[in-house]
PDB file of C-alpha atoms in Angstrom:
ATOM      1  CA  MET D   1      26.719  13.987 -28.947  1.00  0.00           C
ATOM      2  CA  GLU D   2      23.884  16.054 -27.299  1.00  0.00           C
ATOM      3  CA  SER D   3      21.606  13.312 -28.462  1.00  0.00           C
ATOM      4  CA  LEU D   4      23.312  10.333 -26.612  1.00  0.00           C
ATOM      5  CA  SER D   5      22.837  12.380 -23.170  1.00  0.00           C
ATOM      6  CA  GLY D   6      19.237  13.128 -23.933  1.00  0.00           C
ATOM      7  CA  ILE D   7      18.487   9.406 -24.792  1.00  0.00           C
ATOM      8  CA  LEU D   8      20.458   8.689 -21.300  1.00  0.00           C
ATOM      9  CA  ALA D   9      18.532  10.906 -19.514  1.00  0.00           C
ATOM     10  CA  PHE D  10      14.791  10.201 -21.293  1.00  0.00           C
ATOM     11  CA  VAL D  11      15.636   6.385 -20.511  1.00  0.00           C
ATOM     12  CA  HIS D  12      16.526   6.867 -17.147  1.00  0.00           C
ATOM     13  CA  ALA D  13      13.438   9.173 -16.555  1.00  0.00           C
ATOM     14  CA  ALA D  14      10.913   7.194 -18.288  1.00  0.00           C
ATOM     15  CA  ARG D  15      12.091   4.074 -16.485  1.00  0.00           C
ATOM     16  CA  LEU D  16      11.796   5.472 -12.865  1.00  0.00           C
ATOM     17  CA  ARG D  17       8.864   8.288 -13.681  1.00  0.00           C
ATOM     18  CA  SER D  18      11.216  10.753 -12.229  1.00  0.00           C
ATOM     19  CA  TYR D  19      13.245  12.959 -12.978  1.00  0.00           C
ATOM     20  CA  VAL D  20      15.135  13.572  -9.285  1.00  0.00           C
ATOM     21  CA  ALA D  21      15.605   9.841  -9.166  1.00  0.00           C
ATOM     22  CA  ALA D  22      17.176   9.954 -12.685  1.00  0.00           C
ATOM     23  CA  GLY D  23      19.260  12.849 -12.015  1.00  0.00           C
ATOM     24  CA  ALA D  24      20.598  10.689  -8.808  1.00  0.00           C
ATOM     25  CA  GLN D  25      21.554   7.693 -10.733  1.00  0.00           C
ATOM     26  CA  LEU D  26      23.238   9.931 -13.908  1.00  0.00           C
ATOM     27  CA  GLY D  27      24.768  12.163 -11.319  1.00  0.00           C
ATOM     28  CA  ILE D  28      23.616  15.266 -12.044  1.00  0.00           C
ATOM     29  CA  SER D  29      20.530  17.839 -11.350  1.00  0.00           C
ATOM     30  CA  ALA D  30      17.074  17.005 -12.037  1.00  0.00           C
ATOM     31  CA  SER D  31      16.407  20.315 -13.757  1.00  0.00           C
ATOM     32  CA  ALA D  32      19.586  19.221 -16.050  1.00  0.00           C
ATOM     33  CA  VAL D  33      17.635  15.855 -16.828  1.00  0.00           C
ATOM     34  CA  GLY D  34      14.784  18.291 -18.163  1.00  0.00           C
ATOM     35  CA  LYS D  35      16.558  20.261 -20.049  1.00  0.00           C
ATOM     36  CA  SER D  36      18.503  17.539 -21.644  1.00  0.00           C
ATOM     37  CA  VAL D  37      15.336  15.661 -22.385  1.00  0.00           C
ATOM     38  CA  ALA D  38      13.159  18.940 -23.608  1.00  0.00           C
ATOM     39  CA  ARG D  39      16.135  19.378 -26.434  1.00  0.00           C
ATOM     40  CA  LEU D  40      15.571  15.872 -27.234  1.00  0.00           C
ATOM     41  CA  GLU D  41      11.700  16.389 -27.532  1.00  0.00           C
ATOM     42  CA  ASP D  42      12.591  19.623 -29.395  1.00  0.00           C
ATOM     43  CA  GLY D  43      15.332  18.135 -32.071  1.00  0.00           C
ATOM     44  CA  LEU D  44      12.744  15.484 -32.918  1.00  0.00           C
ATOM     45  CA  GLY D  45       9.561  17.181 -32.879  1.00  0.00           C
ATOM     46  CA  VAL D  46       7.664  15.233 -30.978  1.00  0.00           C
ATOM     47  CA  ARG D  47       6.663  14.817 -27.166  1.00  0.00           C
ATOM     48  CA  LEU D  48       7.906  11.809 -25.711  1.00  0.00           C
ATOM     49  CA  LEU D  49       6.862  11.992 -21.907  1.00  0.00           C
ATOM     50  CA  ASN D  50       4.007  13.796 -20.572  1.00  0.00           C
ATOM     51  CA  ARG D  51       4.758  15.952 -17.206  1.00  0.00           C
ATOM     52  CA  SER D  52       2.682  16.842 -14.200  1.00  0.00           C
ATOM     53  CA  THR D  53       3.230  18.279 -10.748  1.00  0.00           C
ATOM     54  CA  ARG D  54       3.273  14.663  -9.257  1.00  0.00           C
ATOM     55  CA  ARG D  55       4.705  12.506 -11.762  1.00  0.00           C
ATOM     56  CA  ILE D  56       5.971  12.132 -15.347  1.00  0.00           C
ATOM     57  CA  SER D  57       4.221   9.465 -18.393  1.00  0.00           C
ATOM     58  CA  LEU D  58       4.774   7.791 -21.274  1.00  0.00           C
ATOM     59  CA  THR D  59       3.308   9.391 -24.724  1.00  0.00           C
ATOM     60  CA  GLU D  60       2.378   7.228 -27.130  1.00  0.00           C
ATOM     61  CA  GLU D  61       5.559   8.329 -29.391  1.00  0.00           C
ATOM     62  CA  GLY D  62       7.354   7.942 -26.377  1.00  0.00           C
ATOM     63  CA  GLU D  63       6.584   4.241 -25.826  1.00  0.00           C
ATOM     64  CA  LEU D  64       7.469   3.703 -29.179  1.00  0.00           C
ATOM     65  CA  PHE D  65      10.888   5.381 -28.559  1.00  0.00           C
ATOM     66  CA  LEU D  66      11.836   3.942 -25.382  1.00  0.00           C
ATOM     67  CA  GLU D  67      11.571   0.391 -26.676  1.00  0.00           C
ATOM     68  CA  ARG D  68      14.467   1.463 -29.172  1.00  0.00           C
ATOM     69  CA  CYS D  69      16.804   3.760 -26.884  1.00  0.00           C
ATOM     70  CA  ALA D  70      16.714   1.060 -24.005  1.00  0.00           C
ATOM     71  CA  ARG D  71      18.211  -1.387 -26.344  1.00  0.00           C
ATOM     72  CA  ILE D  72      20.907   1.405 -27.172  1.00  0.00           C
ATOM     73  CA  VAL D  73      21.360   2.250 -23.612  1.00  0.00           C
ATOM     74  CA  ARG D  74      21.811  -1.534 -22.821  1.00  0.00           C
ATOM     75  CA  GLU D  75      24.287  -2.149 -25.647  1.00  0.00           C
ATOM     76  CA  LEU D  76      26.285   1.127 -24.296  1.00  0.00           C
ATOM     77  CA  GLU D  77      26.254  -0.541 -21.141  1.00  0.00           C
ATOM     78  CA  GLU D  78      27.753  -3.940 -22.424  1.00  0.00           C
ATOM     79  CA  ALA D  79      30.738  -2.316 -24.427  1.00  0.00           C
ATOM     80  CA  GLU D  80      31.925  -0.241 -21.553  1.00  0.00           C
ATOM     81  CA  ALA D  81      31.433  -3.731 -19.068  1.00  0.00           C
ATOM     82  CA  GLU D  82      33.523  -5.597 -22.498  1.00  0.00           C
ATOM     83  CA  VAL D  83      36.443  -3.011 -22.201  1.00  0.00           C
ATOM     84  CA  THR D  84      36.587  -2.312 -18.062  1.00  0.00           C
ATOM     85  CA  ARG D  85      35.718  -5.984 -16.704  1.00  0.00           C
ATOM     86  CA  GLY D  86      39.747  -6.687 -16.502  1.00  0.00           C
ATOM     87  CA  ARG D  87      40.213  -3.848 -14.485  1.00  0.00           C
ATOM     88  CA  GLN D  88      36.835  -3.204 -12.867  1.00  0.00           C
ATOM     89  CA  SER D  89      34.652  -5.130  -9.997  1.00  0.00           C
ATOM     90  CA  PRO D  90      31.398  -6.017 -10.582  1.00  0.00           C
ATOM     91  CA  ARG D  91      28.875  -2.815  -9.675  1.00  0.00           C
ATOM     92  CA  GLY D  92      26.580  -0.456 -11.000  1.00  0.00           C
ATOM     93  CA  ARG D  93      22.777  -0.779 -10.736  1.00  0.00           C
ATOM     94  CA  LEU D  94      21.776  -4.619 -11.213  1.00  0.00           C
ATOM     95  CA  ARG D  95      17.368  -4.715 -11.792  1.00  0.00           C
ATOM     96  CA  VAL D  96      16.177  -8.483 -10.652  1.00  0.00           C
ATOM     97  CA  SER D  97      12.723  -9.666 -11.185  1.00  0.00           C
ATOM     98  CA  LEU D  98      11.845 -12.651  -8.546  1.00  0.00           C
ATOM     99  CA  PRO D  99       8.277 -14.241  -7.809  1.00  0.00           C
ATOM    100  CA  ALA D 100       6.363 -12.947  -4.724  1.00  0.00           C
ATOM    101  CA  ILE D 101       7.508 -15.361  -2.651  1.00  0.00           C
ATOM    102  CA  GLY D 102      11.223 -15.849  -3.749  1.00  0.00           C
ATOM    103  CA  TYR D 103      12.209 -13.262  -0.893  1.00  0.00           C
ATOM    104  CA  ARG D 104      12.190 -16.613   1.387  1.00  0.00           C
ATOM    105  CA  MET D 105      14.876 -17.758  -1.094  1.00  0.00           C
ATOM    106  CA  LEU D 106      17.054 -14.671  -1.657  1.00  0.00           C
ATOM    107  CA  VAL D 107      16.913 -12.252   1.766  1.00  0.00           C
ATOM    108  CA  PRO D 108      19.140 -14.828   3.082  1.00  0.00           C
ATOM    109  CA  LEU D 109      21.701 -14.901   1.391  1.00  0.00           C
ATOM    110  CA  LEU D 110      22.024 -10.861   0.648  1.00  0.00           C
ATOM    111  CA  PRO D 111      24.011 -10.235   3.487  1.00  0.00           C
ATOM    112  CA  GLU D 112      26.864 -12.787   1.812  1.00  0.00           C
ATOM    113  CA  PHE D 113      26.236 -11.200  -1.567  1.00  0.00           C
ATOM    114  CA  THR D 114      26.792  -7.526  -0.309  1.00  0.00           C
ATOM    115  CA  ARG D 115      29.819  -8.302   1.569  1.00  0.00           C
ATOM    116  CA  ARG D 116      31.185  -9.830  -1.255  1.00  0.00           C
ATOM    117  CA  TYR D 117      30.247  -7.259  -4.075  1.00  0.00           C
ATOM    118  CA  PRO D 118      29.375  -3.789  -2.249  1.00  0.00           C
ATOM    119  CA  GLU D 119      29.355  -1.855  -5.277  1.00  0.00           C
ATOM    120  CA  ILE D 120      26.480  -3.784  -6.523  1.00  0.00           C
ATOM    121  CA  GLU D 121      23.101  -2.371  -6.235  1.00  0.00           C
ATOM    122  CA  LEU D 122      20.429  -4.585  -5.834  1.00  0.00           C
ATOM    123  CA  ASP D 123      17.254  -3.069  -7.185  1.00  0.00           C
ATOM    124  CA  LEU D 124      14.376  -5.824  -6.171  1.00  0.00           C
ATOM    125  CA  ASP D 125      11.350  -6.747  -7.735  1.00  0.00           C
ATOM    126  CA  PHE D 126       9.294  -9.840  -5.935  1.00  0.00           C
ATOM    127  CA  SER D 127       5.940  -9.923  -7.740  1.00  0.00           C
ATOM    128  CA  ASP D 128       4.523 -12.574  -9.918  1.00  0.00           C
ATOM    129  CA  ARG D 129       3.477 -10.916 -12.712  1.00  0.00           C
ATOM    130  CA  ILE D 130       5.599 -12.347 -16.168  1.00  0.00           C
ATOM    131  CA  VAL D 131       7.867  -9.449 -17.118  1.00  0.00           C
ATOM    132  CA  ASP D 132       9.466  -8.525 -20.578  1.00  0.00           C
ATOM    133  CA  LEU D 133      12.678  -8.467 -19.788  1.00  0.00           C
ATOM    134  CA  ILE D 134      14.466  -6.915 -22.804  1.00  0.00           C
ATOM    135  CA  GLY D 135      11.472  -4.666 -23.016  1.00  0.00           C
ATOM    136  CA  GLU D 136      11.487  -3.596 -19.560  1.00  0.00           C
ATOM    137  CA  GLY D 137      15.069  -3.249 -18.986  1.00  0.00           C
ATOM    138  CA  VAL D 138      15.488  -6.348 -16.486  1.00  0.00           C
ATOM    139  CA  ASP D 139      18.738  -7.739 -16.100  1.00  0.00           C
ATOM    140  CA  VAL D 140      17.701 -10.947 -14.717  1.00  0.00           C
ATOM    141  CA  ALA D 141      14.411 -12.966 -13.469  1.00  0.00           C
ATOM    142  CA  MET D 142      13.970 -15.872 -11.646  1.00  0.00           C
ATOM    143  CA  ARG D 143      11.252 -17.858 -12.857  1.00  0.00           C
ATOM    144  CA  SER D 144       9.820 -21.433 -12.521  1.00  0.00           C
ATOM    145  CA  GLY D 145       8.580 -23.475 -15.808  1.00  0.00           C
ATOM    146  CA  SER D 146       9.602 -24.123 -18.661  1.00  0.00           C
ATOM    147  CA  PHE D 147      11.061 -21.332 -21.595  1.00  0.00           C
ATOM    148  CA  ALA D 148      11.181 -21.440 -25.094  1.00  0.00           C
ATOM    149  CA  ASP D 149      12.369 -17.272 -25.913  1.00  0.00           C
ATOM    150  CA  SER D 150      15.901 -17.517 -28.127  1.00  0.00           C
ATOM    151  CA  ARG D 151      16.515 -14.022 -27.179  1.00  0.00           C
ATOM    152  CA  LEU D 152      17.228 -14.970 -23.596  1.00  0.00           C
ATOM    153  CA  LYS D 153      19.695 -17.420 -21.832  1.00  0.00           C
ATOM    154  CA  ALA D 154      18.906 -19.587 -18.507  1.00  0.00           C
ATOM    155  CA  ARG D 155      20.773 -21.069 -15.872  1.00  0.00           C
ATOM    156  CA  PRO D 156      19.001 -23.420 -13.553  1.00  0.00           C
ATOM    157  CA  LEU D 157      18.743 -23.403  -9.599  1.00  0.00           C
ATOM    158  CA  GLY D 158      17.790 -25.922  -7.512  1.00  0.00           C
ATOM    159  CA  ALA D 159      14.630 -27.915  -7.664  1.00  0.00           C
ATOM    160  CA  TYR D 160      11.513 -27.918  -5.115  1.00  0.00           C
ATOM    161  CA  ARG D 161       8.512 -29.395  -4.364  1.00  0.00           C
ATOM    162  CA  PHE D 162       5.006 -29.164  -3.080  1.00  0.00           C
ATOM    163  CA  ALA D 163       4.241 -30.309   0.754  1.00  0.00           C
ATOM    164  CA  VAL D 164       0.997 -30.234   2.315  1.00  0.00           C
ATOM    165  CA  VAL D 165       0.819 -28.632   5.593  1.00  0.00           C
ATOM    166  CA  ALA D 166      -0.980 -27.254   8.474  1.00  0.00           C
ATOM    167  CA  SER D 167      -0.986 -25.999  12.073  1.00  0.00           C
ATOM    168  CA  PRO D 168      -0.653 -28.300  15.536  1.00  0.00           C
ATOM    169  CA  ALA D 169      -3.836 -26.621  15.894  1.00  0.00           C
ATOM    170  CA  TYR D 170      -5.567 -27.504  13.372  1.00  0.00           C
ATOM    171  CA  LEU D 171      -4.848 -31.251  13.241  1.00  0.00           C
ATOM    172  CA  ALA D 172      -5.336 -32.004  16.732  1.00  0.00           C
ATOM    173  CA  ALA D 173      -9.372 -30.852  15.833  1.00  0.00           C
ATOM    174  CA  ARG D 174      -9.233 -32.699  12.845  1.00  0.00           C
ATOM    175  CA  GLY D 175      -6.459 -35.334  12.202  1.00  0.00           C
ATOM    176  CA  ALA D 176      -4.485 -35.771   9.785  1.00  0.00           C
ATOM    177  CA  PRO D 177      -5.115 -37.437   6.172  1.00  0.00           C
ATOM    178  CA  LEU D 178      -3.014 -40.672   5.469  1.00  0.00           C
ATOM    179  CA  LYS D 179      -3.963 -40.960   2.163  1.00  0.00           C
ATOM    180  CA  PRO D 180      -4.383 -38.173  -0.301  1.00  0.00           C
ATOM    181  CA  VAL D 181      -7.980 -39.525  -0.813  1.00  0.00           C
ATOM    182  CA  ASP D 182      -8.506 -38.310   2.529  1.00  0.00           C
ATOM    183  CA  LEU D 183      -8.609 -34.991   1.690  1.00  0.00           C
ATOM    184  CA  GLY D 184     -12.345 -34.945   0.995  1.00  0.00           C
ATOM    185  CA  GLU D 185     -12.561 -34.316   4.553  1.00  0.00           C
ATOM    186  CA  HIS D 186     -10.831 -31.760   5.543  1.00  0.00           C
ATOM    187  CA  ALA D 187     -10.623 -27.740   4.253  1.00  0.00           C
ATOM    188  CA  ARG D 188      -8.329 -26.891   1.837  1.00  0.00           C
ATOM    189  CA  LEU D 189      -6.894 -23.729   1.139  1.00  0.00           C
ATOM    190  CA  ALA D 190      -5.865 -23.051  -2.386  1.00  0.00           C
ATOM    191  CA  PHE D 191      -3.964 -20.836  -4.353  1.00  0.00           C
ATOM    192  CA  ARG D 192      -5.121 -19.078  -7.573  1.00  0.00           C
ATOM    193  CA  HIS D 193      -2.766 -18.126 -10.247  1.00  0.00           C
ATOM    194  CA  ALA D 194      -3.085 -14.097 -11.070  1.00  0.00           C
ATOM    195  CA  GLY D 195      -2.366 -15.254 -14.907  1.00  0.00           C
ATOM    196  CA  ASP D 196      -5.920 -17.367 -15.784  1.00  0.00           C
ATOM    197  CA  GLY D 197      -7.560 -17.537 -12.573  1.00  0.00           C
ATOM    198  CA  GLN D 198      -7.390 -21.187 -11.945  1.00  0.00           C
ATOM    199  CA  LEU D 199      -6.529 -22.616  -8.916  1.00  0.00           C
ATOM    200  CA  GLN D 200      -3.417 -24.572  -8.583  1.00  0.00           C
ATOM    201  CA  GLU D 201      -3.627 -27.998  -8.535  1.00  0.00           C
ATOM    202  CA  TRP D 202      -2.553 -30.675  -5.448  1.00  0.00           C
ATOM    203  CA  ARG D 203      -0.933 -33.405  -7.481  1.00  0.00           C
ATOM    204  CA  PHE D 204       0.195 -36.476  -5.780  1.00  0.00           C
ATOM    205  CA  SER D 205       2.271 -39.626  -6.530  1.00  0.00           C
ATOM    206  CA  GLY D 206       0.747 -43.433  -5.740  1.00  0.00           C
ATOM    207  CA  ALA D 207      -1.797 -45.495  -6.513  1.00  0.00           C
ATOM    208  CA  GLN D 208      -4.871 -44.317  -8.603  1.00  0.00           C
ATOM    209  CA  GLU D 209      -7.773 -45.408  -6.010  1.00  0.00           C
ATOM    210  CA  ASP D 210      -5.629 -43.224  -3.176  1.00  0.00           C
ATOM    211  CA  ALA D 211      -5.764 -40.389  -5.730  1.00  0.00           C
ATOM    212  CA  ALA D 212      -6.990 -37.116  -3.906  1.00  0.00           C
ATOM    213  CA  PRO D 213     -10.725 -35.692  -4.690  1.00  0.00           C
ATOM    214  CA  PRO D 214     -11.210 -33.075  -7.032  1.00  0.00           C
ATOM    215  CA  LEU D 215     -10.288 -29.630  -5.144  1.00  0.00           C
ATOM    216  CA  ARG D 216     -12.909 -27.704  -3.436  1.00  0.00           C
ATOM    217  CA  ALA D 217     -11.561 -25.320  -1.417  1.00  0.00           C
ATOM    218  CA  ALA D 218     -12.729 -24.157   1.536  1.00  0.00           C
ATOM    219  CA  LEU D 219     -10.532 -20.155   0.929  1.00  0.00           C
ATOM    220  CA  ALA D 220      -8.386 -19.190  -2.545  1.00  0.00           C
ATOM    221  CA  PHE D 221      -5.749 -16.759  -1.955  1.00  0.00           C
ATOM    222  CA  ASN D 222      -3.487 -15.133  -5.064  1.00  0.00           C
ATOM    223  CA  ASN D 223      -0.775 -14.689  -2.955  1.00  0.00           C
ATOM    224  CA  VAL D 224       1.577 -17.369  -1.515  1.00  0.00           C
ATOM    225  CA  GLU D 225       2.390 -15.477   2.067  1.00  0.00           C
ATOM    226  CA  ALA D 226      -1.363 -15.461   2.967  1.00  0.00           C
ATOM    227  CA  LEU D 227      -1.948 -18.835   1.749  1.00  0.00           C
ATOM    228  CA  VAL D 228       0.597 -20.063   4.230  1.00  0.00           C
ATOM    229  CA  GLY D 229      -0.677 -17.521   6.867  1.00  0.00           C
ATOM    230  CA  ALA D 230      -3.528 -19.405   6.718  1.00  0.00           C
ATOM    231  CA  ALA D 231      -2.764 -22.402   7.501  1.00  0.00           C
ATOM    232  CA  GLU D 232      -0.771 -21.347  10.422  1.00  0.00           C
ATOM    233  CA  ALA D 233      -3.776 -19.528  11.552  1.00  0.00           C
ATOM    234  CA  GLY D 234      -5.386 -23.316  11.559  1.00  0.00           C
ATOM    235  CA  LEU D 235      -7.872 -22.608   8.659  1.00  0.00           C
ATOM    236  CA  GLY D 236      -7.023 -25.516   6.789  1.00  0.00           C
ATOM    237  CA  LEU D 237      -4.775 -27.776   4.950  1.00  0.00           C
ATOM    238  CA  ALA D 238      -2.043 -25.933   2.297  1.00  0.00           C
ATOM    239  CA  TYR D 239      -0.419 -27.052  -0.917  1.00  0.00           C
ATOM    240  CA  VAL D 240       2.744 -25.093  -1.085  1.00  0.00           C
ATOM    241  CA  PRO D 241       6.493 -24.835  -2.697  1.00  0.00           C
ATOM    242  CA  ASP D 242       8.236 -26.236   0.306  1.00  0.00           C
ATOM    243  CA  PHE D 243      10.813 -23.483   0.865  1.00  0.00           C
ATOM    244  CA  ALA D 244       8.067 -21.643   1.596  1.00  0.00           C
ATOM    245  CA  VAL D 245       7.549 -23.075   5.004  1.00  0.00           C
ATOM    246  CA  ARG D 246      10.719 -24.718   5.720  1.00  0.00           C
ATOM    247  CA  GLN D 247      11.665 -22.263   8.504  1.00  0.00           C
ATOM    248  CA  LEU D 248       7.566 -22.791   9.909  1.00  0.00           C
ATOM    249  CA  LEU D 249       7.998 -26.331   9.801  1.00  0.00           C
ATOM    250  CA  HIS D 250      11.580 -26.555  11.734  1.00  0.00           C
ATOM    251  CA  ASP D 251       9.859 -23.926  14.617  1.00  0.00           C
ATOM    252  CA  GLY D 252       7.063 -26.217  14.610  1.00  0.00           C
ATOM    253  CA  LYS D 253       4.324 -23.300  13.489  1.00  0.00           C
ATOM    254  CA  LEU D 254       3.174 -25.674  10.604  1.00  0.00           C
ATOM    255  CA  VAL D 255       3.594 -29.788  10.140  1.00  0.00           C
ATOM    256  CA  GLU D 256       4.025 -31.194   7.199  1.00  0.00           C
ATOM    257  CA  THR D 257       1.450 -34.501   6.300  1.00  0.00           C
ATOM    258  CA  LEU D 258       1.079 -36.800   3.233  1.00  0.00           C
ATOM    259  CA  ALA D 259       5.090 -36.771   2.662  1.00  0.00           C
ATOM    260  CA  ASP D 260       4.945 -40.067   1.044  1.00  0.00           C
ATOM    261  CA  TRP D 261       2.682 -38.866  -1.678  1.00  0.00           C
ATOM    262  CA  ALA D 262       4.974 -35.751  -1.933  1.00  0.00           C
ATOM    263  CA  GLU D 263       5.958 -35.202  -5.598  1.00  0.00           C
ATOM    264  CA  GLU D 264       8.989 -33.101  -7.316  1.00  0.00           C
ATOM    265  CA  GLY D 265       7.588 -29.591  -7.952  1.00  0.00           C
ATOM    266  CA  GLY D 266       9.379 -27.999 -10.443  1.00  0.00           C
ATOM    267  CA  ARG D 267      12.992 -25.822 -10.518  1.00  0.00           C
ATOM    268  CA  PHE D 268      13.628 -22.633 -10.817  1.00  0.00           C
ATOM    269  CA  SER D 269      15.688 -20.883 -13.444  1.00  0.00           C
ATOM    270  CA  LEU D 270      17.657 -17.417 -13.675  1.00  0.00           C
ATOM    271  CA  LEU D 271      17.028 -16.020 -17.320  1.00  0.00           C
ATOM    272  CA  TRP D 272      18.506 -12.876 -18.543  1.00  0.00           C
ATOM    273  CA  PRO D 273      18.571 -11.394 -22.262  1.00  0.00           C
ATOM    274  CA  ALA D 274      21.411 -13.100 -24.279  1.00  0.00           C
ATOM    275  CA  THR D 275      23.385  -9.975 -25.026  1.00  0.00           C
ATOM    276  CA  ARG D 276      23.990  -8.893 -21.557  1.00  0.00           C
ATOM    277  CA  HIS D 277      25.991 -11.725 -20.615  1.00  0.00           C
ATOM    278  CA  ALA D 278      29.079 -10.174 -20.201  1.00  0.00           C
ATOM    279  CA  LEU D 279      27.955  -7.564 -17.549  1.00  0.00           C
ATOM    280  CA  PRO D 280      30.421  -8.336 -14.451  1.00  0.00           C
ATOM    281  CA  LYS D 281      27.363  -7.589 -11.991  1.00  0.00           C
ATOM    282  CA  LEU D 282      25.265  -9.910 -13.536  1.00  0.00           C
ATOM    283  CA  ARG D 283      27.559 -12.625 -13.634  1.00  0.00           C
ATOM    284  CA  VAL D 284      28.400 -12.784 -10.400  1.00  0.00           C
ATOM    285  CA  PHE D 285      25.097 -12.765  -9.193  1.00  0.00           C
ATOM    286  CA  VAL D 286      24.004 -15.630 -11.396  1.00  0.00           C
ATOM    287  CA  ASP D 287      27.158 -17.417 -10.380  1.00  0.00           C
ATOM    288  CA  PHE D 288      26.389 -16.896  -6.642  1.00  0.00           C
ATOM    289  CA  LEU D 289      22.852 -17.792  -6.573  1.00  0.00           C
ATOM    290  CA  ALA D 290      23.065 -20.967  -8.485  1.00  0.00           C
ATOM    291  CA  GLU D 291      25.846 -21.798  -6.512  1.00  0.00           C
ATOM    292  CA  ARG D 292      24.042 -21.331  -3.269  1.00  0.00           C
ATOM    293  CA  LEU D 293      20.450 -22.460  -4.375  1.00  0.00           C
ATOM    294  CA  GLN D 294      21.988 -25.515  -5.694  1.00  0.00           C
ATOM    295  CA  GLN D 295      23.433 -26.141  -2.888  1.00  0.00           C
ATOM    296  CA  GLY D 296      20.415 -25.862  -0.376  1.00  0.00           C
TER     297      GLY D 296
END
């Protein structure tokens, strides 16, 4: 049992890079976490964590050990959930990974979710980095595109499309494009994918003779928020997911053009490790988002 408590202390400390934060989650003191990890290291005969006055980090052996131990901890959590879910309301920390722009979809829904499930502690990571859900201990992720990983389960959410938008001031000065082919006469603000460095293509429906010219970006951004801000500032036309500018369009700060040529952009899905489907906190989060976002 001592080794099990050491594993729990080690996994929390390794994930949080802090004995204090690990102790807060486990309900023990930081010194108790440190002692438990030290006993585990003594038993194994290897150092798992490097300590400094400011932070802790994983050794090479610690990286390997964490990968296995994280699975053990998840199995324990799932076993506990299985035997208690009939009498227990959803509770506990839920680690969620979302695209950087995902806060525009999720944050408006949080007040209702937290009122309904006050014992769930959401740990939200908004980043365009593709996380390893299983390796990094993430409970659920929101992603777009297709997936082929048998270790993961998926639940589709609402579809979105791309919209070409600009500020009223820009359109007053430069005019609005009437067809995609007219984009050659405009300043175009582009999104650059973080993974491969390629610019986001501007896709439209319609006849070939009306096709948009090759993209020559006046400015390129690796962040959708910055791209939207540049369009709002009058720097050019932006091609962005419609949910990212819905409120700005409603408020008149941006205007959509070429709406007749718009194509559906894709669909977001929620992904989670197949072994975690029984956790009540995960189940209610997935059901809640699927219901609310599909309504939208």
